[in-house]
Coordinates of C-alpha atoms in Angstrom, one line a residue:
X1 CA 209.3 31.7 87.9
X2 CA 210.1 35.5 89.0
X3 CA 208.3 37.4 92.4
X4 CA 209.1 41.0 92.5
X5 CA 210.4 41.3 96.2
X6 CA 206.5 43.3 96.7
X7 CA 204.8 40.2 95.7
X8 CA 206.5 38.3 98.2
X9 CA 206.4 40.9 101.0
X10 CA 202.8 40.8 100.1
X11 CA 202.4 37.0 100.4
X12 CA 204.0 37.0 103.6
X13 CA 201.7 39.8 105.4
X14 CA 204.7 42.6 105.5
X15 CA 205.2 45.6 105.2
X16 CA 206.6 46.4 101.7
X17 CA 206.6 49.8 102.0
X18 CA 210.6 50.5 102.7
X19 CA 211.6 48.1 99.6
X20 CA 213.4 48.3 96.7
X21 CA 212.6 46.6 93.3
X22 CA 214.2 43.4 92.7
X23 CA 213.0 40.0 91.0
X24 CA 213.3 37.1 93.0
X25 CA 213.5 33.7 91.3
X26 CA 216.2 31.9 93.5
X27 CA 215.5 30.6 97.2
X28 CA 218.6 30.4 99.6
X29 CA 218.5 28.7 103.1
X30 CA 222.3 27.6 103.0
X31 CA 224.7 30.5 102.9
X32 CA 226.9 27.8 101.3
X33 CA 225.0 27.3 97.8
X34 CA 224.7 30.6 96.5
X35 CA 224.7 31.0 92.7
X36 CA 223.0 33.7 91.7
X37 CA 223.3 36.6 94.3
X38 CA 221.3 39.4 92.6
X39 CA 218.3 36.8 92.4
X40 CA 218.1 35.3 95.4
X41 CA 216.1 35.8 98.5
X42 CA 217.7 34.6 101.7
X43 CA 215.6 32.9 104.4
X44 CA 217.6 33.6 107.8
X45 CA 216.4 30.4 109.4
X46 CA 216.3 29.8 112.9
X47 CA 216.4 26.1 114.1
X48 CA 217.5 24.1 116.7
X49 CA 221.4 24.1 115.7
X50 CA 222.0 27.1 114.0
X51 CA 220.5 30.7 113.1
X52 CA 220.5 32.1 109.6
X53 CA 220.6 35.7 111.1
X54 CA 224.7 35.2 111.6
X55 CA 225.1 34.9 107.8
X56 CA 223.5 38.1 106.6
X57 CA 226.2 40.0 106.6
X58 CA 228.3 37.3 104.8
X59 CA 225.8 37.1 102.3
X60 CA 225.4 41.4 101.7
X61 CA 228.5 41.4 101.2
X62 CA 228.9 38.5 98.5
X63 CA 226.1 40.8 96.9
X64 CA 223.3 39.3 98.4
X65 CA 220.4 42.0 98.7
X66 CA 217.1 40.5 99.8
X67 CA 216.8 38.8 102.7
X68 CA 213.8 37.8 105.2
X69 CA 214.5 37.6 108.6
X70 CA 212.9 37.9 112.3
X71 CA 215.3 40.8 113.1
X72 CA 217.9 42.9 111.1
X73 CA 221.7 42.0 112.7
X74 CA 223.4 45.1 113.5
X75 CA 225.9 46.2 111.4
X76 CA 224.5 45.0 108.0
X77 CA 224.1 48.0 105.7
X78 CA 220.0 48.6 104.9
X79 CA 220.3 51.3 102.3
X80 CA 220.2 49.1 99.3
X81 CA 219.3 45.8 100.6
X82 CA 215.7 44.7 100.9
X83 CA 214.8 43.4 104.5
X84 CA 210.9 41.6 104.8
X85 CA 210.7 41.0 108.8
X86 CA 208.7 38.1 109.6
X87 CA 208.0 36.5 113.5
X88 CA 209.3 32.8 111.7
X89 CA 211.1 33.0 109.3
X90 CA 210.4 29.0 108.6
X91 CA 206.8 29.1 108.2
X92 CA 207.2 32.5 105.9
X93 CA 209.7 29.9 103.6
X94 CA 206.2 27.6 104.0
X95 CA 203.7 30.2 103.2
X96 CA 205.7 31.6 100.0
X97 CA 205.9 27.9 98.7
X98 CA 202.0 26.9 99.6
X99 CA 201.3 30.6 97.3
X100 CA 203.4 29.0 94.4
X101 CA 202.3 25.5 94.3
X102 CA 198.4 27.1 94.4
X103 CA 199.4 28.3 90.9
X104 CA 200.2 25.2 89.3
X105 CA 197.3 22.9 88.4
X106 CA 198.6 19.8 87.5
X107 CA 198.8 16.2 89.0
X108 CA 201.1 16.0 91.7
X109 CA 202.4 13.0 94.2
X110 CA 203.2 13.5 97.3
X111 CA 205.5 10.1 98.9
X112 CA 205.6 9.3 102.7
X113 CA 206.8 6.6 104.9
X114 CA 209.4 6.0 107.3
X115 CA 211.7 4.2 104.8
X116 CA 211.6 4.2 100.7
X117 CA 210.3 7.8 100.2
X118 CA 213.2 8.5 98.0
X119 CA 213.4 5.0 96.1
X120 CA 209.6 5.4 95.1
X121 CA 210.1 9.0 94.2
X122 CA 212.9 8.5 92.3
X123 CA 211.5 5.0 90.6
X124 CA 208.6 7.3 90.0
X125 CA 210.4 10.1 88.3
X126 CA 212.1 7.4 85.9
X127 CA 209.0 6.0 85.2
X128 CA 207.1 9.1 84.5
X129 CA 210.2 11.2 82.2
X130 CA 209.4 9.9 78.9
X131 CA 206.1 11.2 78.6
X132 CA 206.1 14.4 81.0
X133 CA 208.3 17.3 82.5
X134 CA 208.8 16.1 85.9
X135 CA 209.7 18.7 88.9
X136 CA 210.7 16.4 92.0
X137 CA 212.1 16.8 95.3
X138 CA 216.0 17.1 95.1
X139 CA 217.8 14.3 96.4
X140 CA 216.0 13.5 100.1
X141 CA 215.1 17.0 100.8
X142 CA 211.4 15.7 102.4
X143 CA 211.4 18.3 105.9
X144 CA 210.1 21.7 106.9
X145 CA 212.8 23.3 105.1
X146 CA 213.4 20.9 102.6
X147 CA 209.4 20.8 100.8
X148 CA 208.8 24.2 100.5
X149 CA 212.6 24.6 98.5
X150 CA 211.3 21.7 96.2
X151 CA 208.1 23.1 95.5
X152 CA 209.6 26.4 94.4
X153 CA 211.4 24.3 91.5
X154 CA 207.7 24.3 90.0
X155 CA 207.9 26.5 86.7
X156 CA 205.9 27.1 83.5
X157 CA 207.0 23.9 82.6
X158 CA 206.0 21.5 84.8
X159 CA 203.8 18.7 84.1
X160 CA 203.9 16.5 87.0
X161 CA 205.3 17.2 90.4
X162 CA 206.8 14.2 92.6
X163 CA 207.7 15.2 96.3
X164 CA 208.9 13.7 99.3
X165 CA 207.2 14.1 102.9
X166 CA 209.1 13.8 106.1
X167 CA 208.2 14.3 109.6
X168 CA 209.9 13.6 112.9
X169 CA 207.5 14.5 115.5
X170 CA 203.5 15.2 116.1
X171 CA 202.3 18.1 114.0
X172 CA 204.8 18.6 111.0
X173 CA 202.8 16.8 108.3
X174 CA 199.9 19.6 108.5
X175 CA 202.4 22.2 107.0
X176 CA 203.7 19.8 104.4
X177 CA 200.1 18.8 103.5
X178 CA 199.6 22.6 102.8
X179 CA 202.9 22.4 100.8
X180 CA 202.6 19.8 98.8
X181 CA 199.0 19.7 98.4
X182 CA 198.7 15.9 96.5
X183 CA 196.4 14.7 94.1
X184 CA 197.8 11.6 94.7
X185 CA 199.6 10.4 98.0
X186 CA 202.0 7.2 98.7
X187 CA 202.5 5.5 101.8
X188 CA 205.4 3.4 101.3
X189 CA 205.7 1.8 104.7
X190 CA 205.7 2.4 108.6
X191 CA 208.8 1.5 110.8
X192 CA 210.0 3.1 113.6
X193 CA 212.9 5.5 112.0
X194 CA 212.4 8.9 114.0
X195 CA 210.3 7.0 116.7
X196 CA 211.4 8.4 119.7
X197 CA 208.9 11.3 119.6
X198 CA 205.7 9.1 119.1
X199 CA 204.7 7.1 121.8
X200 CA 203.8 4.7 119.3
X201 CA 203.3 3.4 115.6
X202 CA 199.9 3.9 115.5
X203 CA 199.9 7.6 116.5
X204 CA 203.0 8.3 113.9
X205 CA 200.9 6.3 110.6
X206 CA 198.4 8.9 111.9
X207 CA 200.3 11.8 111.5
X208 CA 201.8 10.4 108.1
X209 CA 198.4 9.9 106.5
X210 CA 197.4 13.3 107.0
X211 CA 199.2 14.1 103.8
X212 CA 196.3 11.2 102.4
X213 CA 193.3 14.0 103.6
X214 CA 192.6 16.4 100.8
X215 CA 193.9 14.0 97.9
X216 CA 192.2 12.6 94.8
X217 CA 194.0 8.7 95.5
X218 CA 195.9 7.4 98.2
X219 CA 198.3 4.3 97.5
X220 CA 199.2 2.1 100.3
X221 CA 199.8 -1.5 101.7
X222 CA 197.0 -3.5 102.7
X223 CA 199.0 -5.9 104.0
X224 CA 200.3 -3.4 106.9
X225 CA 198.0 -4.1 109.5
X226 CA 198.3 -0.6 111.3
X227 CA 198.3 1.3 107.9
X228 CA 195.3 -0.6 106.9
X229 CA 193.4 0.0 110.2
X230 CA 194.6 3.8 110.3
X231 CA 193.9 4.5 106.6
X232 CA 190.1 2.5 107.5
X233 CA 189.2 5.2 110.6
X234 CA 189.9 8.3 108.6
X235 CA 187.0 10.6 106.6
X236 CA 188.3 9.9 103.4
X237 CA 186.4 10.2 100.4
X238 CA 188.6 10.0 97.3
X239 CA 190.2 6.7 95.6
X240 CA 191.6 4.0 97.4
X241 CA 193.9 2.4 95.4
X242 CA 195.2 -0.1 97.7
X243 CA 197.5 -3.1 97.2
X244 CA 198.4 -6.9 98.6
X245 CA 200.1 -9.6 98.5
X246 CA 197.2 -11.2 100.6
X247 CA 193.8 -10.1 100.4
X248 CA 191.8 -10.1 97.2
X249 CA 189.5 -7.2 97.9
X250 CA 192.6 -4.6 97.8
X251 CA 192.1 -2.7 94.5
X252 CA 195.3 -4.2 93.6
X253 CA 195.6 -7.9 94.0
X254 CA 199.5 -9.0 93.9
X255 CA 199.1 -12.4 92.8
X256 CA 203.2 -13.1 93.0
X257 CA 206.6 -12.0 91.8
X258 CA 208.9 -13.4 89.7
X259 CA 213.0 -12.5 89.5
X260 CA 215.1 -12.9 87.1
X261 CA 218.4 -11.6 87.3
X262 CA 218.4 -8.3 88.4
X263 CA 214.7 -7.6 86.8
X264 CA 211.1 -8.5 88.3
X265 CA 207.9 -9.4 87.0
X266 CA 205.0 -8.6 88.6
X267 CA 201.7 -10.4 88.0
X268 CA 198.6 -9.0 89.5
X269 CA 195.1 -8.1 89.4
X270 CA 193.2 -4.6 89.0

């Protein structure tokens, strides 16, 4: 889908009055991956190990023209290039992709979990492909950068929407939540990859079930004692559509699994 560069100064809260026309249909974070120069808008990001801002004038001259940034770096020529000055240039990338996904109304899944996010998405996707046009998240892109460049995929097209949800530390999964926004959210499973800034398990399944807080269903493992207690103590209202291997009052009842070869069966009860 195309934003005239005044849409998206708009969006954002900027000042659009200094900009030229263009039509944006093409997000860039990565100086590395450009395509399509004359439709691309370039987020100058700044993180933790690099800053976008030193790449601006790399990209103007590969014909790059629009560009969003905290500051303009000297020596990069304004007169025909389109500069929309934000205070974070991350959460502006988060706010233009929460805009887009409002537009779409159509079922989408959002997958956390501190391992199998990808597997479920992906087993998902292949699942799903017959019968719908499936946007999903590209490959394991799940953080604060990664969401909102997977959500902009979303076109006129788009049936279904599968996307992945990672966080690292307290706080993160409030912005994806308002990325993503799920009708229906997976919680594949709680371990302790990207522990060391939770001071426990319990306080990290809390921050991974606040994707679970405005969705229709949530999908998770009973049998997870921590998940089950967390997802029990939140105001949640919608479907619970857990599942076990254990307990007969999960809404899915696992009564076993049989391999053969490389294929299972699953029996159960709904």
């Amino acid at each position: 889908m195309k934003y005239s560069i005044l849409e998206i100064a708009e969006i954002l809260g900027a000042d659009a009055s200094h900009l030229n026309n263009a039509s944006i249909d093409t997000l860039l974070t990565d100086s590395r991956t450009l395509t399509y120069p004359d439709r691309s808008l370039f987020f100058a990001l700044h993180t933790d190990s690099n800053d976008g801002h030193r790449y601006v004038h790399q990209l103007y001259e590969k014909g790059v023209r629009n560009f969003v940034v905290e500051h303009i770096p000297e020596g990069v020529p304004t007169g025909d290039a389109n500069f929309i000055v934000v205070k974070n240039s991350i959460k502006a990338l988060q706010q233009l992709a929460s805009f887009h996904r409002h537009r779409f109304h159509i079922p989408v899944i959002g997958v956390t979990g501190s391992r199998g996010k990808t597997q479920v998405k992906e087993w998902l996707f292949q699942l799903l492909r017959p019968d719908y046009n499936i946007v999903r998240s590209p490959r394991s892109y799940n953080s604060q950068i990664g969401v909102p460049l997977s959500v902009w995929l979303l076109n006129e097209q788009s049936q279904v929407g599968v996307f992945e949800a990672g966080i690292s530390e307290p706080g993160e999964m409030q912005a994806l939540r308002g990325i993503i926004q799920p009708d229906i959210a997976v919680l594949t499973f709680i371990g302790d990859a990207h522990q060391r800034n939770f001071s426990s398990l319990e306080e990290k399944c809390h921050e991974k079930v606040e994707l679970f807080h405005d969705a229709k269903t949530i999908v998770y493992c009973k049998d997870d004692e921590i998940v089950d207690q967390v997802v029990a103590g939140i105001d949640y209202k919608g479907e619970n559509l857990s599942w076990s291997m254990k307990d007969r009052s999960a809404a899915l009842f696992v009564e076993k699994v049989e391999k053969k070869d490389f294929t299972s069966t699953i029996h159960y009860i709904y």
